[in-house]
Short mmCIF file of C-alpha atoms and ligand atoms in Angstrom, two decimals:
data_model
loop_
_atom_site.label_atom_id
_atom_site.label_comp_id
_atom_site.label_asym_id
_atom_site.label_seq_id
_atom_site.Cartn_x
_atom_site.Cartn_y
_atom_site.Cartn_z
CA MET A 9 95.73 165.02 75.28
CA PHE A 10 94.25 161.92 74.02
CA ASP A 11 90.82 161.78 76.47
CA LEU A 12 88.60 158.41 76.27
CA LYS A 13 85.10 159.86 77.90
CA LYS A 14 85.01 161.73 75.19
CA ILE A 15 85.40 158.77 72.42
CA VAL A 16 83.33 156.60 74.13
CA ARG A 17 79.14 157.08 73.09
CA PRO A 18 77.73 158.75 75.30
CA ASN A 19 74.63 155.46 75.63
CA ILE A 20 78.26 153.55 76.06
CA LEU A 21 79.44 155.59 78.98
CA THR A 22 76.24 154.54 80.64
CA LEU A 23 75.18 151.37 80.32
CA GLU A 24 74.54 149.27 83.36
CA PRO A 25 76.15 145.82 82.27
CA TYR A 26 73.84 142.61 82.72
CA ARG A 27 73.57 141.89 85.74
CA CYS A 28 72.51 137.84 87.29
CA ALA A 29 71.73 136.28 89.93
CA ARG A 30 75.11 134.23 89.35
CA ASP A 31 77.65 137.23 89.83
CA ASP A 32 77.02 136.93 93.27
CA PHE A 33 76.02 133.08 94.08
CA LYS A 34 77.71 130.75 92.16
CA GLU A 35 76.74 127.29 94.68
CA GLY A 36 74.11 125.33 95.88
CA ILE A 37 70.61 124.36 93.83
CA LEU A 38 70.73 126.27 91.06
CA LEU A 39 67.68 128.14 89.61
CA ASP A 40 67.76 131.29 88.93
CA ALA A 41 68.88 131.19 84.78
CA ASN A 42 65.73 129.54 84.12
CA GLU A 43 67.83 126.41 82.64
CA ASN A 44 67.06 123.05 82.38
CA THR A 45 68.46 121.53 85.57
CA HIS A 46 68.06 117.77 84.01
CA GLY A 47 70.48 117.87 82.12
CA PRO A 48 71.86 117.91 78.11
CA ALA A 49 69.48 116.45 75.05
CA LEU A 50 72.65 114.31 74.13
CA ASN A 51 72.66 110.27 74.03
CA GLN A 52 75.75 109.99 75.39
CA LEU A 53 78.30 112.77 77.31
CA SER A 54 82.10 112.17 77.18
CA GLU A 55 84.09 113.04 80.08
CA THR A 56 84.67 116.11 79.77
CA GLU A 57 81.80 117.05 77.98
CA THR A 58 79.68 115.81 81.14
CA LEU A 59 81.96 118.44 83.22
CA LEU A 60 81.26 121.62 80.86
CA GLU A 61 77.66 121.55 82.81
CA LEU A 62 76.55 122.51 79.72
CA ASN A 63 72.92 122.63 80.39
CA ARG A 64 74.21 125.89 82.41
CA TYR A 65 74.98 129.42 80.83
CA PRO A 66 78.77 129.77 80.08
CA ASP A 67 80.60 131.87 82.73
CA PRO A 68 80.54 135.60 81.63
CA HIS A 69 83.67 136.58 83.01
CA GLN A 70 86.81 134.00 82.16
CA LEU A 71 88.79 135.36 83.97
CA ASP A 72 91.31 132.11 84.65
CA LEU A 73 90.78 131.74 80.96
CA LYS A 74 92.41 135.89 80.86
CA GLN A 75 94.78 135.37 83.14
CA GLN A 76 96.95 132.13 81.81
CA ILE A 77 96.44 134.21 78.01
CA VAL A 78 98.38 137.23 80.07
CA ASP A 79 100.81 135.55 81.80
CA PHE A 80 101.50 133.87 77.67
CA ARG A 81 101.87 137.70 76.95
CA ASN A 82 103.44 138.46 79.90
CA ALA A 83 106.44 135.69 79.12
CA LYS A 84 107.26 137.68 76.36
CA PRO A 85 106.99 141.63 76.67
CA ASN A 86 107.37 144.12 73.97
CA VAL A 87 111.28 145.74 73.60
CA ASN A 88 109.25 149.25 74.29
CA LEU A 89 107.42 148.56 77.42
CA LYS A 90 109.11 150.74 80.46
CA ASN A 91 108.13 149.91 83.31
CA PRO A 92 107.02 145.57 82.76
CA GLU A 93 106.58 145.69 87.17
CA LYS A 94 103.87 148.45 86.61
CA ASP A 95 102.35 147.72 83.43
CA GLY A 96 102.58 144.46 82.39
CA LEU A 97 98.79 142.91 81.10
CA TYR A 98 96.09 142.04 83.88
CA PRO A 99 93.24 139.96 82.91
CA GLY A 100 90.99 143.61 83.38
CA ASN A 101 93.21 144.71 80.11
CA LEU A 102 91.10 141.84 78.40
CA CYS A 103 87.83 141.55 76.30
CA LEU A 104 87.00 138.10 74.83
CA GLY A 105 84.72 137.79 71.57
CA VAL A 106 83.60 135.35 69.00
CA GLY A 107 86.63 135.24 67.22
CA SER A 108 88.50 139.33 66.36
CA ASP A 109 85.88 139.70 63.62
CA GLU A 110 83.00 140.06 67.38
CA SER A 111 86.06 142.40 69.01
CA ILE A 112 86.46 144.26 65.20
CA ASP A 113 82.84 144.91 65.64
CA MET A 114 82.35 145.27 68.84
CA LEU A 115 84.85 148.72 69.32
CA LEU A 116 83.04 150.37 66.23
CA ARG A 117 80.10 149.76 67.94
CA CYS A 118 81.74 151.46 71.01
CA VAL A 119 82.97 154.50 69.66
CA CYS A 120 81.07 155.36 66.38
CA VAL A 121 78.06 157.31 66.20
CA PRO A 122 76.24 155.63 63.41
CA GLY A 123 75.95 157.82 61.08
CA LYS A 124 78.26 160.22 62.24
CA ASP A 125 81.30 159.17 62.90
CA LYS A 126 83.83 157.20 60.66
CA MET A 127 86.22 154.70 60.59
CA LEU A 128 90.56 155.13 59.32
CA ILE A 129 91.81 151.94 57.53
CA CYS A 130 95.00 152.00 55.40
CA PRO A 131 94.16 149.55 52.67
CA PRO A 132 95.11 146.75 51.34
CA THR A 133 93.99 145.62 54.50
CA TYR A 134 91.21 142.97 55.64
CA GLY A 135 88.47 143.23 54.03
CA MET A 136 86.30 143.44 57.75
CA TYR A 137 86.75 146.47 58.75
CA SER A 138 84.60 148.10 56.60
CA ILE A 139 81.75 145.91 55.98
CA CYS A 140 81.94 146.38 60.24
CA ALA A 141 81.51 150.23 59.23
CA THR A 142 79.06 149.59 56.71
CA VAL A 143 76.58 147.54 58.97
CA ASN A 144 76.82 150.15 61.57
CA ASP A 145 76.54 153.19 59.54
CA VAL A 146 79.60 154.08 60.00
CA ALA A 147 81.21 155.91 56.92
CA ILE A 148 85.41 155.24 55.75
CA ALA A 149 88.45 157.03 55.44
CA THR A 150 91.39 155.71 53.91
CA VAL A 151 95.73 156.32 53.79
CA PRO A 152 96.81 153.69 51.52
CA LEU A 153 99.90 151.95 53.10
CA LYS A 154 102.94 153.17 51.10
CA PHE A 155 104.48 150.99 48.15
CA PRO A 156 106.15 149.06 48.21
CA GLY A 157 106.69 147.49 51.25
CA PHE A 158 103.48 148.03 53.23
CA GLN A 159 104.69 150.25 55.90
CA ILE A 160 102.28 153.06 57.16
CA ASP A 161 101.92 156.70 56.01
CA ILE A 162 102.23 158.68 59.10
CA GLU A 163 102.32 161.32 57.83
CA GLY A 164 99.92 160.69 55.84
CA ILE A 165 97.65 159.57 59.25
CA LEU A 166 97.96 161.67 61.39
CA ALA A 167 97.22 164.96 58.48
CA LYS A 168 93.86 162.94 58.54
CA VAL A 169 92.66 162.07 61.62
CA GLN A 170 93.28 165.85 62.61
CA GLU A 171 91.37 167.50 59.20
CA ASP A 172 88.04 165.15 59.75
CA PRO A 173 88.11 164.68 63.50
CA SER A 174 84.39 162.57 62.90
CA ILE A 175 87.07 159.53 62.34
CA LYS A 176 87.10 157.86 66.23
CA LEU A 177 88.94 154.46 65.03
CA LEU A 178 92.40 154.09 63.14
CA TYR A 179 92.60 149.91 62.17
CA LEU A 180 96.34 149.52 61.31
CA THR A 181 97.32 144.95 60.91
CA SER A 182 100.21 143.70 61.77
CA PRO A 183 101.04 141.92 60.08
CA GLY A 184 99.25 142.67 57.26
CA ASN A 185 96.34 141.14 55.56
CA PRO A 186 96.69 140.47 52.74
CA THR A 187 100.26 141.75 53.24
CA GLY A 188 101.51 139.75 55.21
CA GLN A 189 103.93 142.41 56.14
CA LEU A 190 104.98 143.03 60.30
CA LEU A 191 104.33 147.06 60.56
CA ARG A 192 107.61 148.88 62.11
CA VAL A 193 106.49 149.25 65.97
CA LYS A 194 109.05 152.19 66.38
CA ASP A 195 106.44 153.83 63.59
CA ILE A 196 103.25 153.39 65.32
CA ILE A 197 104.43 153.94 68.87
CA GLU A 198 105.13 157.50 66.78
CA LEU A 199 101.49 157.54 65.64
CA LEU A 200 100.22 156.99 69.18
CA GLU A 201 102.78 159.96 70.39
CA LYS A 202 102.01 162.62 67.95
CA SER A 203 98.51 161.36 67.26
CA SER A 204 97.87 162.08 71.32
CA PRO A 205 97.44 165.47 71.74
CA VAL A 206 96.28 166.48 68.04
CA TRP A 207 93.51 163.35 67.74
CA ASN A 208 91.67 162.13 70.21
CA GLY A 209 91.43 158.78 68.74
CA LEU A 210 91.86 155.25 68.93
CA VAL A 211 94.79 153.46 67.07
CA VAL A 212 94.11 149.57 66.80
CA VAL A 213 96.17 146.69 65.83
CA ASP A 214 95.45 144.06 64.66
CA GLU A 215 97.98 141.59 64.92
CA ALA A 216 96.10 137.96 64.01
CA TYR A 217 99.27 136.76 62.45
CA ILE A 218 101.96 138.46 65.01
CA ASP A 219 102.68 134.93 65.98
CA PHE A 220 104.49 133.73 62.82
CA THR A 221 106.56 137.18 63.00
CA GLN A 222 110.30 136.15 65.21
CA ALA A 223 111.78 139.47 66.72
CA GLU A 224 115.37 139.64 66.81
CA ASP A 225 115.83 139.10 70.64
CA GLU A 226 114.09 135.87 71.46
CA ARG A 227 113.57 137.87 74.82
CA TYR A 228 111.55 139.95 73.27
CA SER A 229 107.26 139.73 70.92
CA GLU A 230 106.96 142.06 68.28
CA SER A 231 103.44 141.99 69.51
CA MET A 232 101.95 145.36 71.04
CA SER A 233 99.89 143.89 73.32
CA THR A 234 102.26 144.38 76.10
CA LEU A 235 102.19 148.06 75.38
CA CYS A 236 97.93 148.71 76.42
CA ASN A 237 99.09 149.98 79.63
CA GLN A 238 101.43 152.25 78.45
CA TYR A 239 99.27 153.89 75.38
CA PRO A 240 96.10 154.59 76.82
CA ASN A 241 95.08 155.22 73.36
CA LEU A 242 95.78 151.48 71.70
CA VAL A 243 94.59 148.74 71.39
CA VAL A 244 95.01 145.53 70.19
CA LEU A 245 93.80 142.83 68.84
CA GLN A 246 93.99 138.98 68.85
CA THR A 247 92.66 135.38 67.62
CA LEU A 248 93.41 131.99 68.69
CA SER A 249 92.24 130.91 65.16
CA LYS A 250 95.12 131.73 63.49
CA SER A 251 98.87 130.27 65.18
CA PHE A 252 96.49 128.18 67.50
CA GLY A 253 94.62 126.71 64.46
CA LEU A 254 91.30 127.13 66.56
CA ALA A 255 89.65 128.71 63.81
CA GLY A 256 86.36 126.52 64.89
CA ILE A 257 86.17 127.75 68.27
CA ARG A 258 86.16 131.52 68.16
CA LEU A 259 87.46 133.76 70.58
CA GLY A 260 88.92 136.64 69.52
CA ILE A 261 90.66 138.67 71.96
CA THR A 262 91.21 142.59 72.32
CA TYR A 263 93.25 144.31 75.31
CA CYS A 264 93.06 147.34 76.17
CA ASN A 265 93.73 149.95 78.83
CA GLU A 266 91.14 148.58 81.62
CA GLU A 267 88.79 151.60 81.13
CA LEU A 268 88.16 150.83 78.14
CA SER A 269 88.26 147.15 78.59
CA GLY A 270 85.76 148.06 81.04
CA TYR A 271 83.07 149.70 78.30
CA LEU A 272 83.55 147.13 75.78
CA ASN A 273 82.95 144.43 79.01
CA ALA A 274 79.86 145.95 79.78
CA MET A 275 78.43 146.02 75.67
CA LYS A 276 79.30 142.18 75.14
CA TYR A 277 76.31 139.83 75.48
CA PRO A 278 77.03 138.76 78.54
CA TYR A 279 77.67 134.69 77.77
CA ASN A 280 79.55 135.52 74.24
CA ILE A 281 81.96 132.33 75.48
CA SER A 282 80.80 129.53 75.11
CA SER A 283 82.19 126.72 77.47
CA LEU A 284 83.43 124.46 74.89
CA THR A 285 85.63 127.54 73.67
CA ALA A 286 86.77 128.07 76.85
CA ASN A 287 87.89 125.28 77.50
CA ILE A 288 89.87 124.11 74.43
CA ALA A 289 90.97 127.61 74.97
CA LYS A 290 91.75 126.96 78.49
CA ARG A 291 94.18 124.18 77.16
CA ALA A 292 95.55 125.39 74.14
CA THR A 293 97.20 128.96 75.92
CA GLY A 294 97.29 127.81 79.43
CA ASP A 295 98.59 124.08 79.18
CA LYS A 296 102.65 123.52 78.24
CA THR A 297 101.74 121.07 76.28
CA GLY A 298 99.09 123.50 74.15
CA LEU A 299 102.17 125.92 74.24
CA GLN A 300 104.47 123.87 72.40
CA VAL A 301 102.30 122.40 69.92
CA MET A 302 101.18 126.08 68.99
CA SER A 303 104.83 127.54 69.01
CA ASP A 304 105.90 123.90 66.32
CA SER A 305 103.50 124.47 64.51
CA VAL A 306 104.69 127.76 63.96
CA SER A 307 107.93 126.63 62.82
CA LYS A 308 106.83 124.37 60.45
CA ILE A 309 104.82 126.65 58.80
CA ILE A 310 107.89 128.76 58.83
CA LYS A 311 110.34 126.46 57.11
CA GLN A 312 107.30 125.86 55.03
CA ARG A 313 106.43 129.46 53.87
CA GLU A 314 109.91 128.48 52.35
CA TYR A 315 109.21 126.27 50.89
CA LEU A 316 106.47 127.27 48.80
CA LEU A 317 108.27 130.89 47.88
CA ARG A 318 110.89 129.17 46.63
CA GLU A 319 109.28 126.40 44.63
CA LEU A 320 106.51 128.79 43.23
CA THR A 321 108.88 131.67 42.37
CA ALA A 322 110.91 129.13 40.43
CA LEU A 323 108.10 128.32 37.99
CA PRO A 324 107.45 130.58 35.19
CA HIS A 325 104.97 133.38 34.90
CA VAL A 326 104.82 133.67 39.15
CA GLY A 327 106.52 137.09 39.83
CA ARG A 328 107.29 138.26 43.36
CA ASN A 329 106.24 137.93 46.64
CA ILE A 330 104.79 141.37 46.91
CA GLY A 331 104.40 141.14 51.54
CA GLY A 332 106.42 140.95 53.71
CA LEU A 333 107.10 137.23 55.33
CA ASP A 334 105.30 137.92 58.53
CA SER A 335 102.55 135.50 58.22
CA ASN A 336 101.13 132.23 57.55
CA PHE A 337 100.23 132.85 53.09
CA ILE A 338 102.50 134.56 50.65
CA LEU A 339 100.81 136.88 48.04
CA LEU A 340 102.85 136.18 44.74
CA GLU A 341 102.34 137.73 41.73
CA ILE A 342 101.35 136.16 38.60
CA LEU A 343 103.17 137.77 35.22
CA ASP A 344 101.11 137.63 31.85
CA ASN A 345 103.27 136.44 28.62
CA GLN A 346 104.95 139.94 28.86
CA GLY A 347 106.40 139.69 32.18
CA VAL A 348 103.49 141.54 33.45
CA PRO A 349 101.68 141.26 36.32
CA SER A 350 98.13 140.26 35.35
CA ASN A 351 94.57 140.21 36.93
CA GLU A 352 93.41 138.17 33.78
CA VAL A 353 96.10 135.54 34.37
CA ALA A 354 95.90 135.42 38.06
CA PHE A 355 91.89 134.96 37.97
CA THR A 356 92.33 132.20 35.32
CA VAL A 357 94.94 130.35 37.16
CA TYR A 358 93.06 130.59 40.23
CA ASN A 359 90.05 129.37 38.62
CA LYS A 360 91.71 126.78 37.33
CA LEU A 361 93.12 125.10 40.49
CA ALA A 362 90.17 125.21 42.69
CA VAL A 363 88.00 123.91 39.32
CA ASP A 364 90.32 121.12 37.96
CA ASN A 365 92.45 120.79 40.25
CA ASN A 366 90.59 120.83 43.65
CA VAL A 367 93.00 122.77 45.09
CA VAL A 368 92.01 126.92 46.65
CA VAL A 369 93.74 129.58 47.18
CA ARG A 370 92.62 133.30 47.14
CA PHE A 371 92.81 136.23 44.39
CA ARG A 372 93.73 139.22 45.54
CA GLY A 373 94.08 140.77 42.07
CA LYS A 374 92.21 143.90 43.28
CA GLU A 375 92.58 144.65 46.89
CA LEU A 376 95.00 148.38 46.11
CA ASN A 377 98.70 147.45 44.68
CA CYS A 378 98.64 143.71 44.19
CA THR A 379 97.81 144.16 41.00
CA GLY A 380 97.90 140.07 39.78
CA ALA A 381 98.32 138.84 42.94
CA LEU A 382 96.68 135.04 44.51
CA ARG A 383 97.16 134.83 48.28
CA ILE A 384 98.81 131.62 49.39
CA SER A 385 98.52 130.14 52.93
CA VAL A 386 101.11 127.74 53.36
CA GLY A 387 99.82 124.34 53.83
CA THR A 388 101.17 120.98 54.93
CA GLU A 389 104.35 119.78 53.55
CA GLN A 390 102.21 116.93 51.19
CA GLU A 391 99.63 119.70 50.58
CA ASN A 392 102.74 121.94 49.67
CA LYS A 393 104.46 119.62 46.99
CA THR A 394 101.10 119.17 45.79
CA LEU A 395 100.34 122.90 45.24
CA VAL A 396 103.73 123.24 43.93
CA GLU A 397 102.50 119.80 41.12
CA LYS A 398 99.10 121.98 40.07
CA PHE A 399 100.66 125.42 40.04
CA LYS A 400 103.48 123.59 37.41
CA GLN A 401 100.70 122.17 35.16
CA VAL A 402 98.51 125.09 35.54
CA LEU A 403 100.64 127.79 34.77
CA GLN A 404 101.65 125.39 31.11
CA SER A 405 98.04 125.42 30.52
CA VAL A 406 97.34 128.62 30.86
CA ASN A 407 100.45 130.59 29.04
CA GLY A 408 101.35 127.09 26.32
CA THR A 409 105.01 127.82 28.25
CA LYS A 410 105.66 124.10 27.97
C1 LIG B 30 94.06 140.38 59.98
C2 LIG B 30 92.76 139.83 60.25
N1 LIG B 30 92.05 139.78 61.48
C3 LIG B 30 91.46 139.01 62.04
C4 LIG B 30 90.95 137.75 61.21
C5 LIG B 30 89.54 137.52 62.01
O1 LIG B 30 89.46 136.61 62.78
P1 LIG B 30 88.60 135.54 63.62
O2 LIG B 30 88.83 134.06 63.27
O3 LIG B 30 89.84 136.00 65.06
O4 LIG B 30 87.41 136.17 63.94
C6 LIG B 30 91.20 137.67 60.18
C7 LIG B 30 90.49 136.45 59.45
O5 LIG B 30 91.94 135.39 58.47
C8 LIG B 30 92.38 139.03 59.54
O6 LIG B 30 92.80 138.07 58.45
#
């Protein structure tokens, strides 16, 4: 059976987290942390900035923020959560990072011994997993997503992790990037249950785009974050960069059982979440109006996604959306004159859109099973109209299809 202690690196198992005097004493004349008690080097501070006491180190634990995040996720549990009263999320399940990019890196450093252990990914997938692995000298194994459909190959993954016990982590992305496809929750649960007796590794589900997915039954969420206390080998990553529109503040969230979150919190830099980031994250996730703004903007994006898909796929030389519709982007095939997906044409379109028309999309044609693909984020109504216009012009000039 899965045993966390056997995969956490020995140096992390015994790590004593950094402690400061402020862990024990928070009030009074605070002369314990070599801060500048004369205040920030800023001329004029707004009322909010003054209240943030920016000359002080931020709170290392962020319990208020974590409580708000778990309240938000617990309000719509995953339908597969068997015992919501007992197994719902609590702040001890969370570790906050500087964007989920830090969370990705931290997990790798927690369980993979450099030069020895491996990580498994299912391409096409988010590029930072391999970059973090390479930086940490962790080798990468792959089991591609099934094509078409971009769902996981359960049997392929199970065979791979059993044949190579040096694999310690599996990164799944749901909804995927660049696929925009939600992975079937029942498949991931099958993997969690079947892998646990035969493989001592963590299944990480990166849910950066989860809020753009709508569960059929509105009382539940497709997010697997609420299942972390039910499956000790499950880790879920989320971010405020997408649905919350806060990529600039850099806040990522790792959900996992409390034992693992204890190791992750011990590893992290004590003050990784700045006071400014925490303040904005609290406003966005706690107050009803923040959550309402998030859900309104998700609805607008979903509507605009339909518009983009309809308008763009009606153009000559634009093929199918090869991904799913569970995210804030689409993945369109660009075709040559024979109607075949073409990297050459796609790259020319990408380049002309950017250089001549000031519209930047992403060329993804080199990703596995994405030949000829452009990944296009859904913009505002006006941006999307402009994009469609420019797209038409560029396609005409590229292919002489007037
Ligand atoms: C699948 C996925 N995970 C994580 C991230 C990074 O998120 P963050 O901004 O929180 O670092 C991205 C960003 O595009 C992403 O696509």
